[in-house]
Coordinates of C-alpha atoms in Angstrom, one line a residue:
X449 CA -10.1 20.6 -24.6
X450 CA -7.8 17.6 -24.2
X451 CA -10.8 15.2 -24.7
X452 CA -11.8 17.0 -27.9
X453 CA -8.3 16.8 -29.3
X454 CA -8.1 13.1 -28.5
X455 CA -11.3 12.6 -30.5
X456 CA -9.8 14.5 -33.4
X457 CA -6.7 12.3 -33.3
X458 CA -8.7 9.1 -33.2
X459 CA -10.8 10.3 -36.2
X460 CA -7.7 11.3 -38.1
X461 CA -6.3 7.8 -37.8
X462 CA -9.7 6.2 -38.7
X463 CA -9.6 8.0 -42.1
X464 CA -6.8 5.7 -43.2
X465 CA -9.2 2.7 -43.4
X466 CA -11.9 3.9 -45.8
X467 CA -14.3 1.4 -47.2
X468 CA -13.6 1.2 -51.0
X469 CA -14.9 -1.2 -53.6
X470 CA -13.4 -4.7 -53.5
X471 CA -12.2 -4.5 -57.1
X472 CA -10.1 -1.5 -56.4
X473 CA -6.4 -1.5 -57.2
X474 CA -4.1 0.0 -54.5
X475 CA -0.5 1.1 -54.3
X476 CA 1.3 2.7 -51.3
X477 CA 4.6 3.8 -49.9
X478 CA 5.9 4.0 -46.3
X479 CA 7.9 7.0 -45.2
X480 CA 11.3 6.6 -43.6
X481 CA 11.7 8.2 -40.2
X482 CA 14.0 11.2 -40.4
X483 CA 14.9 14.5 -38.9
X484 CA 13.6 17.5 -40.9
X485 CA 15.0 21.1 -40.8
X486 CA 12.6 24.0 -40.1
X487 CA 14.3 27.2 -41.4
X488 CA 14.3 30.2 -39.1
X489 CA 12.2 33.3 -39.8
X490 CA 14.2 35.4 -42.3
X491 CA 15.1 38.8 -40.7
X492 CA 14.6 40.6 -44.1
X493 CA 10.8 40.1 -43.9
X494 CA 10.6 37.3 -46.5
X495 CA 9.4 33.8 -45.8
X496 CA 11.2 30.5 -46.0
X497 CA 9.8 26.9 -45.9
X498 CA 11.6 23.7 -46.2
X499 CA 9.8 21.3 -48.6
X500 CA 10.9 17.7 -48.4
X501 CA 9.5 14.8 -50.6
X502 CA 8.9 11.8 -48.5
X503 CA 7.5 9.3 -51.1
X504 CA 5.5 8.9 -54.2
X505 CA 3.0 6.5 -55.8
X506 CA 2.3 6.1 -59.5
X507 CA -0.8 4.5 -61.0
X508 CA -2.9 4.4 -64.3
X509 CA -6.5 5.5 -64.6
X510 CA -9.0 5.2 -67.4
X511 CA -11.2 8.1 -68.4
X512 CA -13.9 6.9 -66.0
X513 CA -11.8 6.2 -63.0
X514 CA -11.0 8.2 -59.9
X515 CA -8.2 7.7 -57.3
X516 CA -8.4 8.5 -53.6
X517 CA -5.0 9.6 -52.1
X518 CA -4.4 9.5 -48.4
X519 CA -1.1 10.8 -46.8
X520 CA -0.5 10.2 -43.0
X521 CA 2.4 11.9 -41.2
X522 CA 3.4 11.8 -37.5
X523 CA 5.9 14.3 -36.1
X524 CA 7.3 15.2 -32.6
X525 CA 10.6 16.0 -30.8
X526 CA 10.5 19.6 -32.1
X527 CA 13.2 22.0 -30.9
X528 CA 11.4 25.3 -31.6
X529 CA 7.6 25.7 -32.2
X530 CA 7.3 25.0 -35.9
X531 CA 4.9 24.9 -38.9
X532 CA 4.1 21.3 -40.0
X533 CA 2.2 20.8 -43.3
X534 CA 1.2 17.5 -44.9
X535 CA 0.9 18.1 -48.7
X536 CA -0.1 15.8 -51.6
X537 CA 0.9 16.9 -55.1
X538 CA -0.5 14.8 -58.0
X539 CA 0.5 15.3 -61.7
X540 CA -0.4 13.8 -65.0
X541 CA 0.1 14.9 -68.6
X542 CA -1.9 18.1 -68.9
X543 CA -3.1 18.3 -65.3
X544 CA -2.5 18.4 -61.6
X545 CA -4.4 18.3 -58.3
X546 CA -3.0 19.3 -54.9
X547 CA -4.1 19.4 -51.2
X548 CA -2.4 20.5 -48.0
X549 CA -3.3 20.6 -44.3
X550 CA -1.2 21.9 -41.5
X551 CA -0.8 23.0 -37.9
X552 CA 1.8 24.4 -35.6
X553 CA 3.6 21.8 -33.5
X554 CA 5.0 22.9 -30.1
X555 CA 8.5 22.3 -29.0
X556 CA 9.3 19.3 -26.7
X557 CA 8.8 20.1 -23.0
X558 CA 6.3 22.9 -23.7
X559 CA 4.0 21.5 -21.0
X560 CA 1.3 21.0 -23.7
X561 CA 1.9 17.4 -24.8
X562 CA -1.3 17.3 -27.0
X563 CA 0.4 19.9 -29.3
X564 CA 3.9 18.3 -29.2
X565 CA 3.1 15.0 -30.9
X566 CA 0.9 15.4 -34.0
X567 CA -0.5 13.0 -36.6
X568 CA -2.0 14.7 -39.6
X569 CA -3.9 13.0 -42.4
X570 CA -4.4 14.7 -45.8
X571 CA -6.7 13.2 -48.5
X572 CA -8.2 14.0 -51.9
X573 CA -9.7 12.6 -55.0
X574 CA -8.0 12.7 -58.4
X575 CA -10.0 12.3 -61.6
X576 CA -8.0 13.2 -64.7
X577 CA -11.0 12.3 -67.0
X578 CA -8.7 10.6 -69.5
X579 CA -6.6 7.5 -69.7
X580 CA -3.3 8.5 -68.2
X581 CA -0.5 7.8 -65.7
X582 CA -0.7 9.8 -62.5
X583 CA 2.2 10.4 -60.1
X584 CA 1.4 11.7 -56.6
X585 CA 4.1 12.8 -54.1
X586 CA 3.8 13.5 -50.4
X587 CA 5.7 16.5 -49.1
X588 CA 6.3 17.7 -45.6
X589 CA 6.5 21.5 -45.4
X590 CA 8.2 23.0 -42.3
X591 CA 9.4 26.3 -40.9
X592 CA 10.7 27.4 -37.6
X593 CA 8.5 30.1 -35.9
X594 CA 11.6 31.6 -34.2
X595 CA 14.6 33.4 -35.6
X596 CA 16.7 30.2 -35.3
X597 CA 16.4 27.0 -37.3
X598 CA 14.4 24.2 -35.7
X599 CA 14.3 20.5 -36.3
X600 CA 11.4 18.0 -35.9
X601 CA 11.3 14.3 -36.1
X602 CA 9.1 12.6 -38.7
X603 CA 8.3 9.4 -36.7
X604 CA 6.2 7.6 -39.3
X605 CA 3.9 8.0 -42.2
X606 CA 2.6 6.6 -45.5
X607 CA 1.0 7.6 -48.9
X608 CA -1.7 5.4 -50.4
X609 CA -3.7 5.5 -53.6
X610 CA -6.9 3.5 -54.3
X611 CA -8.4 3.6 -57.8
X612 CA -12.1 3.0 -58.3
X613 CA -14.8 3.4 -61.0
X614 CA -16.6 6.7 -61.1
X615 CA -16.1 10.5 -61.2
X616 CA -14.8 12.5 -58.3
X617 CA -17.4 13.9 -55.9
X618 CA -15.6 16.6 -54.0
X619 CA -15.3 20.3 -53.3
X620 CA -12.9 22.6 -51.6
X621 CA -13.3 26.0 -49.9
X622 CA -12.3 28.8 -52.3
X623 CA -9.3 31.0 -51.5
X624 CA -9.7 33.3 -48.5
X625 CA -10.6 33.3 -44.8
X626 CA -14.2 32.6 -43.8
X627 CA -14.6 34.4 -40.5
X628 CA -16.7 33.4 -37.5
X629 CA -17.1 35.7 -34.5
X630 CA -19.9 37.2 -32.3
X631 CA -21.3 39.2 -35.2
X632 CA -21.1 36.3 -37.7
X633 CA -21.1 33.1 -35.6
X634 CA -21.9 30.5 -38.4
X635 CA -20.1 29.5 -41.6
X636 CA -20.8 26.5 -43.8
X637 CA -17.4 25.4 -45.2
X638 CA -16.2 23.3 -46.8
X639 CA -19.4 22.9 -48.9
X640 CA -20.2 20.1 -51.4
X641 CA -23.1 21.2 -53.7
X642 CA -25.9 18.8 -54.8
X643 CA -24.3 15.7 -56.4
X644 CA -25.6 12.5 -57.8
X645 CA -24.0 9.2 -56.8
X646 CA -24.3 6.0 -59.0
X647 CA -27.8 4.3 -58.8
X648 CA -26.3 1.1 -57.4
X649 CA -24.6 2.9 -54.4
X650 CA -25.4 1.1 -51.1
X651 CA -23.7 3.5 -48.7
X652 CA -21.4 6.5 -48.6
X653 CA -18.2 7.4 -46.8
X654 CA -17.9 11.2 -46.5
X655 CA -14.6 12.8 -45.5
X656 CA -14.3 16.4 -44.6
X657 CA -11.4 18.5 -43.3
X658 CA -11.8 22.0 -42.0
X659 CA -8.7 24.1 -41.5
X660 CA -9.5 26.5 -38.7
X661 CA -7.4 29.6 -37.9
X662 CA -7.5 31.8 -34.9
X663 CA -7.3 35.6 -35.3
X664 CA -5.7 37.1 -38.5
X665 CA -9.0 38.4 -39.8
X666 CA -8.9 41.3 -37.4
X667 CA -6.4 43.8 -36.1
X668 CA -7.1 43.0 -32.5
X669 CA -6.2 39.7 -30.9
X670 CA -5.4 38.6 -27.4
X671 CA -2.6 36.1 -27.8
X672 CA -3.1 34.7 -24.3
X673 CA -6.6 33.5 -25.3
X674 CA -8.3 30.8 -27.5
X675 CA -11.0 30.5 -30.1
X676 CA -13.7 28.0 -29.3
X677 CA -15.9 26.5 -32.1
X678 CA -18.0 23.5 -32.9
X679 CA -17.7 21.6 -36.2
X680 CA -20.5 19.3 -37.5
X681 CA -20.4 17.3 -40.7
X682 CA -23.9 17.5 -42.2
X683 CA -24.8 15.0 -45.0
X684 CA -28.2 15.3 -46.7
X685 CA -30.0 13.0 -49.1
X686 CA -32.8 14.5 -51.3
X687 CA -36.0 13.3 -52.9
X688 CA -36.6 13.7 -56.6
X689 CA -39.0 16.5 -55.9
X690 CA -36.3 18.5 -54.2
X691 CA -37.5 17.9 -50.6
X692 CA -35.2 16.5 -47.9
X693 CA -35.1 12.7 -47.5
X694 CA -32.6 12.2 -44.7
X695 CA -30.0 14.3 -42.8
X696 CA -27.1 12.9 -40.8
X697 CA -25.5 15.2 -38.2
X698 CA -23.9 12.5 -36.0
X699 CA -20.3 13.5 -36.6
X700 CA -19.3 16.5 -34.5
X701 CA -16.5 17.9 -32.4
X702 CA -15.8 21.0 -30.2
X703 CA -12.3 22.5 -30.2
X704 CA -10.8 25.4 -28.2
X705 CA -7.7 26.5 -30.1
X706 CA -4.9 28.5 -28.5
X707 CA -3.4 31.4 -30.5
X708 CA 0.0 29.9 -30.7
X709 CA -1.4 26.8 -32.4
X710 CA -2.4 29.3 -35.0
X711 CA -4.4 26.9 -37.2
X712 CA -5.7 23.5 -36.5
X713 CA -6.9 20.6 -38.7
X714 CA -10.4 19.4 -37.9
X715 CA -11.0 16.0 -39.5
X716 CA -14.6 14.8 -39.7
X717 CA -15.7 11.4 -41.3
X718 CA -19.0 9.6 -41.7
X719 CA -18.7 6.0 -42.7
X720 CA -21.3 3.7 -44.1
X721 CA -24.2 6.2 -44.4
X722 CA -26.9 4.0 -45.9
X723 CA -28.4 5.3 -49.2
X724 CA -32.2 5.2 -49.0
X725 CA -33.8 3.6 -52.1
X726 CA -37.1 5.4 -51.6
X727 CA -35.3 8.7 -52.5
X728 CA -33.1 10.0 -55.2
X729 CA -29.3 9.1 -55.1
X730 CA -28.6 12.8 -54.6
X731 CA -26.6 14.3 -51.8
X732 CA -24.9 17.4 -50.5
X733 CA -22.6 17.8 -47.6
X734 CA -20.9 20.6 -45.6
X735 CA -19.2 21.4 -42.3
X736 CA -21.3 23.6 -40.1
X737 CA -18.8 25.8 -38.1
X738 CA -20.3 27.6 -35.1
X739 CA -18.2 30.2 -33.1
X740 CA -18.7 29.6 -29.4
X741 CA -16.5 32.2 -27.8
X742 CA -13.0 33.7 -27.5
X743 CA -11.1 35.2 -30.3
X744 CA -12.2 35.5 -33.9
X745 CA -11.7 32.3 -36.0
X746 CA -11.9 31.5 -39.7
X747 CA -12.1 28.5 -42.0
X748 CA -9.1 28.6 -44.5
X749 CA -9.6 28.2 -48.2
X750 CA -7.2 27.3 -51.0
X751 CA -3.5 28.0 -50.2
X752 CA -2.1 30.1 -53.0
X753 CA 1.5 30.7 -54.0
X754 CA 3.1 27.7 -52.3
X755 CA 6.8 27.2 -53.4
X756 CA 7.4 23.9 -55.3
X757 CA 10.6 23.4 -53.3
X758 CA 12.6 25.5 -50.8
X759 CA 13.4 28.9 -52.3
X760 CA 11.9 27.9 -55.6
X761 CA 10.6 30.5 -58.0
X762 CA 8.0 28.0 -59.2
X763 CA 4.8 28.1 -57.2
X764 CA 1.4 26.3 -57.1
X765 CA -1.9 26.3 -55.2
X766 CA -3.2 23.6 -53.0
X767 CA -6.7 22.9 -51.6
X768 CA -7.1 23.1 -47.8
X769 CA -10.5 22.8 -46.3
X770 CA -12.3 20.2 -48.5
X771 CA -14.9 17.4 -48.5
X772 CA -15.3 14.3 -50.7
X773 CA -17.5 11.3 -51.0
X774 CA -16.7 7.6 -51.6
X775 CA -19.7 5.7 -53.0
X776 CA -19.8 2.0 -51.8
X777 CA -21.4 0.1 -54.6
X778 CA -22.5 -3.4 -55.4
X779 CA -19.6 -5.7 -56.3

C-alpha cells in the first residue's frame, strides 16, 4: 500500500509541469505557509467547515481561449484527524467554474506517516466562451473530525493559470456516488465522451482525478478494514469510420484505502500521447475503476451545497472526479 501511495504522490507532483503551447500566457501566485483552524464537529448535528482563501490569479481570455488552472497544497502537523480540501473557484461576468478534491489527513504521531503529510493537486479548464476577465481563487477547506478544534500546517502551495487557444475538452462525474463492490465491481468514471481535438494537434496530455470513497453507500461497514481498487486511465483514438485506432492503458495504480482516510484522491496523468495522423483527431477517455476486495467503495461526483465561506448562507457546487485534455499543437 505504501508503494502505491508513493506512486500517487509522485504523479500528483508531476501534474504541475504540464506541456502547454509555447505561446501561452501564464500567471501564478505562491501561498504563504500558515496554520489553519479545523472547527470541531458541532454537537447539534450541523456541519462546520473553515474556508480560507490562499491566493488568486486574474487573467483575460478571448472568446476562443481556454485556461488551465492548477492548485497545489501541502499540509501536515495536524493535531486531530481532519478533512483537507483543495478547491479552485473561478468567476467572470455571467459565469463560474469550480473544482474541489480532498482527503482526510491523520494527526501527527498516528503511526501512519503516509497519511500525515499530504500534497493534493486540483486542476480544471475554464472556457468562458466570451472575451472577459477571469478571477480564480484557491481555497483550503478544513474541519476537525473530533469534537475539539484541530489545526493543520499549510507548508507550501501555489495556484497557476495558463491560457491557450481552443475550447475546453473536459468532463466531470455527475453528482452522486458510483458504487463498486462484489456485485458491481467495475465503474467507468470520470468519463470524457467522444471529442475532437484540433487537426494540427501533435500529442495530448490527459489529466484525470478520481475521488474514491470507502463505505457510505451501504449500511454495513467494518471500520477496521480497507477498500482495495485499481484505477486505470484509458485514452482511445478513433478512426473516421468509428472503429478504434489506438488505446493507451499505461497509466494505472492500485490503492488499499483505510476507512478512516474516508476518501482519497487518485491522480492519473498521461503525457505526450502521440496523435496518429492515419486516424481521425477524435478521442475519448475515462478512468476504469475495478473493485478488488474489502469494503464497498465509490467514485464521488460533483460536490453540492458547499458554503462560500465559513457559516455562509451562500453556497455553490464544485466538480470532484474529472478528466481534461490539453492538445499540444504546432507552434
